[in-house]
């Protein structure tokens, strides 16, 4: 089998060219060609001789994901479905935002998810494994090739739990961050987790620079498990201890993501619990309306969202209200498994 060079970091590419008896600078040429220029074959490199190209072709390749479906939403959001073979599919979403110059790509980290949160469509899919770094990185390369545009932000908020695939996710994030590739600032790369404590501890210990978001979704320690199974494994008390360790050690605010579900987590008492929690942690809150009818629940109305927001005001922390784009193509968060 040929060695796939996509997904390799500079060090690994250096070892590879060394094994071919080629000089070190060849590794840098490959690194730039693969990640900065998005080449998917050696033929595309104008700086490699024909002889070297055939040598490379004999033993190596630059693999790409196979595009299965491409849907374009009325609001400009685009969803791509990629096939990984063996009946495994993942999805990535292109999210341009009209008012700012922000162009976000939402990428998957796993095929399905083992956690089955009660509000999330991905959780209803059969879990079919972790993505390799190249499969993560190539989502961005492929989406940029298809749209003909470069992204300004990347979020690990597609299918899967990134912190159940820590090594490959962090490797991919560093490839996006590298000054000679996408050169995306670490704050433009967001990793979202439902609360896998051992991986959060590792993230802190390694002082990873990337933007970090925690899907809190319910501030009540005796209730959170009802919508998030992971709370049974890593209970809220322990999770919040880890969050405080995060804010103190890294001296950074934590972003709590909060999915708003009427009759579940938007009442006065729950809001009061959230206010109390937010006052005790250096945080900001990112409110996300449930984006579709799901599991017997409905999305909140604008009025309910405004009411909930005003209940949270006393917390005195920044509160953002995320719109869910791409609804008509099931491109919005949590809908990636539903048919577009
Ligand atoms: N597994 C990770 C990252 C992927 S989910 C996590 O849970 O954080 C990314 C985000 O999508 C999470 O904040 C989750 O709360 C949100 N989400 C899931 N299902 C949703 C739905 N039906 N409507 C709106 N947001 C949803
Ligand atoms: Fe998995 Fe995140 Fe969906 Fe929960 S919200 S099922 S952790 S992808």
CSV table of C-alpha atoms and ligand atoms in Angstrom, one decimal:
chain,number,residue,atom,x,y,z
A,1,UNK,CA,0.0,0.0,0.0
A,2,UNK,CA,1.1,3.5,-0.8
A,3,UNK,CA,1.9,5.9,2.1
A,4,UNK,CA,-0.5,8.7,2.4
A,5,UNK,CA,1.3,12.0,3.0
A,6,UNK,CA,-1.8,14.0,3.8
A,7,UNK,CA,-2.1,14.3,7.6
A,8,UNK,CA,1.7,14.2,8.1
A,9,UNK,CA,3.3,17.0,10.0
A,10,UNK,CA,6.6,18.6,9.0
A,11,UNK,CA,8.6,16.2,11.1
A,12,UNK,CA,6.9,13.1,9.6
A,13,UNK,CA,7.4,14.5,6.1
A,14,UNK,CA,11.1,15.0,6.9
A,15,UNK,CA,11.5,11.4,8.0
A,16,UNK,CA,9.7,10.3,4.9
A,17,UNK,CA,11.9,12.2,2.4
A,18,UNK,CA,14.9,11.1,4.3
A,19,UNK,CA,13.9,7.5,3.8
A,20,UNK,CA,13.8,8.2,0.1
A,21,UNK,CA,17.4,9.7,0.3
A,22,UNK,CA,16.1,13.1,-0.7
A,23,UNK,CA,17.2,16.4,0.9
A,24,UNK,CA,15.3,18.0,3.8
A,25,UNK,CA,13.9,20.9,1.8
A,26,UNK,CA,11.8,18.5,-0.2
A,27,UNK,CA,9.7,17.9,3.0
A,28,UNK,CA,9.0,21.6,3.1
A,29,UNK,CA,7.9,21.7,-0.5
A,30,UNK,CA,5.6,18.8,0.1
A,31,UNK,CA,4.2,20.4,3.3
A,32,UNK,CA,3.4,23.7,1.5
A,33,UNK,CA,2.0,21.9,-1.6
A,34,UNK,CA,-0.3,19.7,0.4
A,35,UNK,CA,-1.6,22.2,3.0
A,36,UNK,CA,-1.1,25.7,1.7
A,37,UNK,CA,-1.9,24.9,-2.0
A,38,UNK,CA,-4.2,21.9,-1.5
A,39,UNK,CA,-2.6,19.7,-4.1
A,40,UNK,CA,-3.9,16.2,-4.3
A,41,UNK,CA,-1.4,14.7,-6.7
A,42,UNK,CA,2.4,15.1,-7.2
A,43,UNK,CA,1.7,16.2,-10.8
A,44,UNK,CA,0.5,19.5,-9.5
A,45,UNK,CA,3.9,20.4,-8.0
A,46,UNK,CA,5.8,22.7,-10.3
A,47,UNK,CA,8.9,22.5,-8.1
A,48,UNK,CA,9.5,18.8,-8.3
A,49,UNK,CA,11.4,17.1,-11.2
A,50,UNK,CA,9.7,14.5,-13.3
A,51,UNK,CA,12.1,11.9,-11.9
A,52,UNK,CA,11.2,12.7,-8.3
A,53,UNK,CA,7.5,12.7,-9.2
A,54,UNK,CA,7.7,9.2,-10.5
A,55,UNK,CA,9.7,8.1,-7.5
A,56,UNK,CA,7.0,9.6,-5.2
A,57,UNK,CA,4.2,8.1,-7.2
A,58,UNK,CA,5.6,4.6,-6.8
A,59,UNK,CA,5.4,4.6,-3.0
A,60,UNK,CA,3.3,7.5,-1.9
A,61,UNK,CA,0.0,9.4,-2.5
A,62,UNK,CA,-1.9,12.4,-1.3
A,63,UNK,CA,-5.4,11.1,-0.6
A,64,UNK,CA,-8.6,13.1,-0.8
A,65,UNK,CA,-12.1,12.5,0.5
A,66,UNK,CA,-14.8,11.5,-2.0
A,67,UNK,CA,-17.6,14.0,-2.3
A,68,UNK,CA,-20.9,12.3,-2.2
A,69,UNK,CA,-23.4,15.1,-1.8
A,70,UNK,CA,-23.3,18.9,-2.0
A,71,UNK,CA,-26.3,21.0,-0.9
A,72,UNK,CA,-26.5,24.8,-1.0
A,73,UNK,CA,-28.9,26.6,1.3
A,74,UNK,CA,-30.9,29.8,0.6
A,75,UNK,CA,-28.8,31.6,3.2
A,76,UNK,CA,-25.5,30.7,1.6
A,77,UNK,CA,-24.6,27.8,3.9
A,78,UNK,CA,-23.3,24.8,2.0
A,79,UNK,CA,-23.2,21.2,3.2
A,80,UNK,CA,-20.8,18.6,1.8
A,81,UNK,CA,-21.1,14.9,2.6
A,82,UNK,CA,-18.0,12.9,2.1
A,83,UNK,CA,-17.6,9.1,1.8
A,84,UNK,CA,-14.8,7.4,3.7
A,85,UNK,CA,-15.6,4.0,2.2
A,86,UNK,CA,-17.1,1.0,4.0
A,87,UNK,CA,-20.4,2.7,4.3
A,88,UNK,CA,-19.0,5.5,6.4
A,89,UNK,CA,-20.0,9.1,5.8
A,90,UNK,CA,-19.2,12.4,7.4
A,91,UNK,CA,-20.4,15.9,6.8
A,92,UNK,CA,-18.8,19.4,6.7
A,93,UNK,CA,-20.6,22.7,6.6
A,94,UNK,CA,-19.5,26.0,4.9
A,95,UNK,CA,-21.0,28.9,6.8
A,96,UNK,CA,-20.4,32.4,5.4
A,97,UNK,CA,-21.7,35.2,7.5
A,98,UNK,CA,-23.2,38.1,5.6
A,99,UNK,CA,-22.4,41.0,7.9
A,100,UNK,CA,-18.8,40.1,8.8
A,101,UNK,CA,-16.0,38.8,6.7
A,102,UNK,CA,-16.2,35.6,8.6
A,103,UNK,CA,-16.2,32.3,6.7
A,104,UNK,CA,-16.5,29.3,9.0
A,105,UNK,CA,-16.0,25.6,8.2
A,106,UNK,CA,-17.7,23.2,10.6
A,107,UNK,CA,-15.9,19.9,10.6
A,108,UNK,CA,-16.5,16.4,11.9
A,109,UNK,CA,-14.1,14.5,14.2
A,110,UNK,CA,-15.8,11.1,14.3
A,111,UNK,CA,-18.2,9.0,12.2
A,112,UNK,CA,-21.3,9.3,14.4
A,113,UNK,CA,-20.9,9.8,18.1
A,114,UNK,CA,-21.1,7.4,21.0
A,115,UNK,CA,-22.6,9.9,23.4
A,116,UNK,CA,-26.2,10.2,22.1
A,117,UNK,CA,-27.2,13.5,23.6
A,118,UNK,CA,-31.0,13.7,23.7
A,119,UNK,CA,-31.2,16.7,21.4
A,120,UNK,CA,-28.6,15.8,18.8
A,121,UNK,CA,-29.2,14.0,15.5
A,122,UNK,CA,-25.6,12.8,15.2
A,123,UNK,CA,-26.2,10.7,18.4
A,124,UNK,CA,-28.8,8.6,16.7
A,125,UNK,CA,-26.4,7.3,14.1
A,126,UNK,CA,-24.4,4.2,14.5
A,127,UNK,CA,-20.9,5.0,15.6
A,128,UNK,CA,-18.3,4.0,13.0
A,129,UNK,CA,-15.0,5.2,14.4
A,130,UNK,CA,-12.6,8.1,14.8
A,131,UNK,CA,-11.3,10.1,11.9
A,132,UNK,CA,-7.7,10.2,11.0
A,133,UNK,CA,-5.9,13.6,11.0
A,134,UNK,CA,-5.9,13.5,7.2
A,135,UNK,CA,-9.6,13.0,7.1
A,136,UNK,CA,-10.1,16.0,9.3
A,137,UNK,CA,-7.7,18.2,7.4
A,138,UNK,CA,-9.1,17.2,4.1
A,139,UNK,CA,-12.6,18.3,5.0
A,140,UNK,CA,-11.2,21.9,5.0
A,141,UNK,CA,-9.1,21.4,1.9
A,142,UNK,CA,-12.1,19.9,0.0
A,143,UNK,CA,-14.6,22.5,1.2
A,144,UNK,CA,-12.3,25.3,0.1
A,145,UNK,CA,-11.7,23.7,-3.3
A,146,UNK,CA,-15.4,23.3,-3.8
A,147,UNK,CA,-16.4,26.8,-2.7
A,148,UNK,CA,-13.3,28.4,-4.3
A,149,UNK,CA,-12.8,30.4,-1.1
A,150,UNK,CA,-10.5,30.3,2.0
A,151,UNK,CA,-12.0,30.0,5.4
A,152,UNK,CA,-11.3,32.4,8.3
A,153,UNK,CA,-12.5,30.1,11.1
A,154,UNK,CA,-12.8,26.4,11.8
A,155,UNK,CA,-15.0,24.8,14.4
A,156,UNK,CA,-15.0,21.2,15.5
A,157,UNK,CA,-18.8,21.2,15.9
A,158,UNK,CA,-19.8,18.7,13.2
A,159,UNK,CA,-20.3,15.0,13.8
A,160,UNK,CA,-18.6,13.5,16.8
A,161,UNK,CA,-17.0,14.2,20.1
A,162,UNK,CA,-13.5,15.8,19.3
A,163,UNK,CA,-12.2,14.9,22.8
A,164,UNK,CA,-12.8,11.2,22.1
A,165,UNK,CA,-10.4,11.6,19.3
A,166,UNK,CA,-7.9,13.9,21.0
A,167,UNK,CA,-4.6,13.1,19.2
A,168,UNK,CA,-5.9,13.3,15.7
A,169,UNK,CA,-8.0,16.5,16.4
A,170,UNK,CA,-5.1,18.3,18.0
A,171,UNK,CA,-2.7,17.3,15.2
A,172,UNK,CA,-5.2,18.6,12.6
A,173,UNK,CA,-5.7,21.8,14.6
A,174,UNK,CA,-1.9,22.5,14.6
A,175,UNK,CA,-1.8,21.9,10.9
A,176,UNK,CA,-4.5,24.6,10.4
A,177,UNK,CA,-2.6,26.9,12.8
A,178,UNK,CA,0.8,26.5,11.2
A,179,UNK,CA,2.2,29.9,9.8
A,180,UNK,CA,3.0,28.3,6.4
A,181,UNK,CA,-0.3,26.6,5.8
A,182,UNK,CA,-3.7,28.2,6.7
A,183,UNK,CA,-2.0,30.4,9.3
A,184,UNK,CA,-5.2,30.6,11.3
A,185,UNK,CA,-4.9,32.2,14.7
A,186,UNK,CA,-5.5,29.7,17.5
A,187,UNK,CA,-8.6,31.7,18.6
A,188,UNK,CA,-10.1,31.1,15.1
A,189,UNK,CA,-10.0,27.3,15.7
A,190,UNK,CA,-12.6,26.2,18.1
A,191,UNK,CA,-12.8,22.8,19.7
A,192,UNK,CA,-16.1,22.0,21.4
A,193,UNK,CA,-16.6,19.2,23.9
A,194,UNK,CA,-19.5,17.8,25.8
A,195,UNK,CA,-17.2,17.3,28.8
A,196,UNK,CA,-14.6,14.6,28.5
A,197,UNK,CA,-12.7,15.4,31.6
A,198,UNK,CA,-9.4,13.5,31.0
A,199,UNK,CA,-9.0,15.2,27.6
A,200,UNK,CA,-9.8,18.6,29.0
A,201,UNK,CA,-7.1,18.0,31.6
A,202,UNK,CA,-4.7,17.1,28.9
A,203,UNK,CA,-5.6,20.2,26.9
A,204,UNK,CA,-4.8,22.3,30.0
A,205,UNK,CA,-1.6,20.4,30.7
A,206,UNK,CA,-0.3,20.8,27.2
A,207,UNK,CA,-1.3,24.5,27.2
A,208,UNK,CA,-3.1,24.1,23.9
A,209,UNK,CA,-3.7,27.5,22.4
A,210,UNK,CA,-7.0,26.8,20.6
A,211,UNK,CA,-10.3,28.2,21.4
A,212,UNK,CA,-12.2,26.0,23.7
A,213,UNK,CA,-16.0,25.6,24.2
A,214,UNK,CA,-17.9,23.4,26.6
A,215,UNK,CA,-21.4,22.2,25.8
A,216,UNK,CA,-23.0,22.8,29.2
A,217,UNK,CA,-26.6,22.7,28.1
A,218,UNK,CA,-28.0,22.3,31.7
A,219,UNK,CA,-26.5,23.9,34.9
A,220,UNK,CA,-28.4,21.5,37.3
A,221,UNK,CA,-26.3,18.7,38.6
A,222,UNK,CA,-29.3,16.5,39.2
A,223,UNK,CA,-30.8,17.1,35.8
A,224,UNK,CA,-28.1,17.5,33.2
A,225,UNK,CA,-27.8,13.7,32.7
A,226,UNK,CA,-31.4,13.7,31.4
A,227,UNK,CA,-30.2,15.3,28.2
A,228,UNK,CA,-26.5,14.4,28.2
A,229,UNK,CA,-25.5,10.8,28.9
A,230,UNK,CA,-21.9,11.9,29.4
A,231,UNK,CA,-23.0,13.5,32.7
A,232,UNK,CA,-23.3,10.0,34.2
A,233,UNK,CA,-19.7,9.3,33.5
A,234,UNK,CA,-18.3,12.8,34.2
A,235,UNK,CA,-20.8,14.5,36.6
A,236,UNK,CA,-21.3,18.2,36.5
A,237,UNK,CA,-19.5,18.9,39.9
A,238,UNK,CA,-16.4,17.3,38.7
A,239,UNK,CA,-16.7,18.9,35.3
A,240,UNK,CA,-17.0,22.4,36.9
A,241,UNK,CA,-13.9,21.7,39.0
A,242,UNK,CA,-12.0,21.0,35.8
A,243,UNK,CA,-13.4,24.1,34.2
A,244,UNK,CA,-12.2,26.2,37.1
A,245,UNK,CA,-8.8,24.6,36.8
A,246,UNK,CA,-8.9,25.6,33.1
A,247,UNK,CA,-9.7,29.2,33.7
A,248,UNK,CA,-7.1,29.6,36.5
A,249,UNK,CA,-4.3,27.7,34.8
A,250,UNK,CA,-4.6,29.0,31.3
A,251,UNK,CA,-5.9,32.4,32.5
A,252,UNK,CA,-8.6,32.3,29.9
A,253,UNK,CA,-12.4,32.6,29.8
A,254,UNK,CA,-14.3,29.5,29.2
A,255,UNK,CA,-17.2,29.5,26.7
A,256,UNK,CA,-20.3,27.6,27.8
A,257,UNK,CA,-22.5,26.5,25.0
A,258,UNK,CA,-26.1,26.3,25.9
A,259,UNK,CA,-28.8,24.8,23.7
A,260,UNK,CA,-32.1,26.3,24.5
A,261,UNK,CA,-35.0,23.8,24.6
A,262,UNK,CA,-38.4,25.1,25.8
A,263,UNK,CA,-39.9,23.2,28.7
A,264,UNK,CA,-36.5,21.6,29.4
A,265,UNK,CA,-33.8,24.1,30.3
A,266,UNK,CA,-35.3,27.6,29.8
A,267,UNK,CA,-37.4,28.2,32.9
A,268,UNK,CA,-36.8,30.8,35.7
A,269,UNK,CA,-35.2,28.4,38.2
A,270,UNK,CA,-32.9,26.9,35.7
A,271,UNK,CA,-31.9,30.4,34.5
A,272,UNK,CA,-31.2,31.3,38.1
A,273,UNK,CA,-29.0,28.3,38.6
A,274,UNK,CA,-27.1,29.2,35.4
A,275,UNK,CA,-26.7,32.8,36.6
A,276,UNK,CA,-25.2,31.5,39.9
A,277,UNK,CA,-22.8,29.2,38.1
A,278,UNK,CA,-21.8,31.9,35.6
A,279,UNK,CA,-21.0,34.3,38.5
A,280,UNK,CA,-18.6,31.8,39.9
A,281,UNK,CA,-16.6,31.0,36.7
A,282,UNK,CA,-14.7,33.3,34.3
A,283,UNK,CA,-16.9,32.6,31.4
A,284,UNK,CA,-19.1,33.7,28.5
A,285,UNK,CA,-22.2,32.0,27.4
A,286,UNK,CA,-23.1,31.1,23.8
A,287,UNK,CA,-26.9,30.4,23.5
A,288,UNK,CA,-27.9,28.1,20.7
A,289,UNK,CA,-31.6,27.6,19.9
A,290,UNK,CA,-32.7,24.0,19.3
A,291,UNK,CA,-32.7,24.1,15.6
A,292,UNK,CA,-35.5,21.7,14.7
A,293,UNK,CA,-38.3,19.7,16.2
A,294,UNK,CA,-36.6,16.8,17.7
A,295,UNK,CA,-37.4,14.1,20.3
A,296,UNK,CA,-40.8,15.7,21.0
A,297,UNK,CA,-39.2,19.2,21.6
A,298,UNK,CA,-39.6,22.3,19.5
A,299,UNK,CA,-37.2,25.3,18.9
A,300,UNK,CA,-37.8,28.3,21.1
A,301,UNK,CA,-39.6,31.4,19.7
A,302,UNK,CA,-37.8,34.7,19.5
A,303,UNK,CA,-39.8,35.9,22.5
A,304,UNK,CA,-38.7,32.9,24.6
A,305,UNK,CA,-35.1,33.5,23.6
A,306,UNK,CA,-35.3,37.2,24.6
A,307,UNK,CA,-37.0,36.3,27.9
A,308,UNK,CA,-34.3,33.7,28.7
A,309,UNK,CA,-31.6,36.2,27.8
A,310,UNK,CA,-33.0,38.8,30.1
A,311,UNK,CA,-33.1,36.2,32.9
A,312,UNK,CA,-29.4,35.7,32.4
A,313,UNK,CA,-28.4,39.4,32.5
A,314,UNK,CA,-27.7,39.4,36.3
A,315,UNK,CA,-24.9,37.0,35.6
A,316,UNK,CA,-22.9,40.0,34.2
A,317,UNK,CA,-21.1,37.8,31.7
A,318,UNK,CA,-21.0,38.2,27.9
A,319,UNK,CA,-23.9,36.4,26.3
A,320,UNK,CA,-24.0,35.6,22.6
A,321,UNK,CA,-26.9,34.3,20.7
A,322,UNK,CA,-25.9,32.0,17.9
A,323,UNK,CA,-28.1,31.8,14.8
A,324,UNK,CA,-28.4,28.4,13.3
A,325,UNK,CA,-27.8,28.8,9.6
A,326,UNK,CA,-28.5,26.3,6.8
A,327,UNK,CA,-31.7,24.9,8.3
A,328,UNK,CA,-33.2,24.1,4.9
A,329,UNK,CA,-30.3,21.7,4.1
A,330,UNK,CA,-30.0,20.2,7.6
A,331,UNK,CA,-26.7,21.9,7.8
A,332,UNK,CA,-27.2,23.4,11.2
A,333,UNK,CA,-25.6,21.9,14.3
A,334,UNK,CA,-27.0,18.6,15.4
A,335,UNK,CA,-28.8,18.1,12.2
A,336,UNK,CA,-25.9,16.7,10.3
A,337,UNK,CA,-27.4,13.2,10.4
A,338,UNK,CA,-30.8,14.1,9.1
A,339,UNK,CA,-31.5,13.8,5.4
A,340,UNK,CA,-30.9,17.0,3.6
B,1,LIG,N1,-19.6,16.7,20.5
B,1,LIG,C1,-19.2,18.0,20.7
B,1,LIG,C2,-19.0,18.8,19.4
B,1,LIG,C3,-20.1,18.6,18.3
B,1,LIG,S1,-21.7,19.1,18.8
B,1,LIG,C4,-20.1,18.7,21.6
B,1,LIG,O1,-21.1,18.2,22.0
B,1,LIG,O2,-19.8,19.8,22.1
B,1,LIG,C5,-21.5,20.8,18.6
B,1,LIG,C6,-22.7,21.7,19.2
B,1,LIG,O3,-23.9,21.4,18.5
B,1,LIG,C7,-22.9,21.4,20.7
B,1,LIG,O4,-22.7,22.6,21.4
B,1,LIG,C8,-24.3,20.9,20.7
B,1,LIG,O5,-24.9,21.4,21.9
B,1,LIG,C9,-24.9,21.5,19.5
B,1,LIG,N2,-26.1,20.8,19.0
B,1,LIG,C10,-26.3,19.5,19.0
B,1,LIG,N3,-27.6,19.2,18.6
B,1,LIG,C11,-28.2,20.4,18.4
B,1,LIG,C12,-29.5,20.8,17.9
B,1,LIG,N4,-30.4,19.9,17.7
B,1,LIG,N5,-29.8,22.1,17.8
B,1,LIG,C13,-28.8,23.0,18.1
B,1,LIG,N6,-27.6,22.7,18.5
B,1,LIG,C14,-27.3,21.4,18.7
B,2,LIG,FE1,-22.1,13.7,20.3
B,2,LIG,FE2,-21.9,16.4,20.6
B,2,LIG,FE3,-24.0,15.3,19.4
B,2,LIG,FE4,-23.7,15.0,22.0
B,2,LIG,S1,-24.0,17.0,20.9
B,2,LIG,S2,-24.3,13.4,20.6
B,2,LIG,S3,-21.5,14.8,22.2
B,2,LIG,S4,-22.0,15.3,18.7
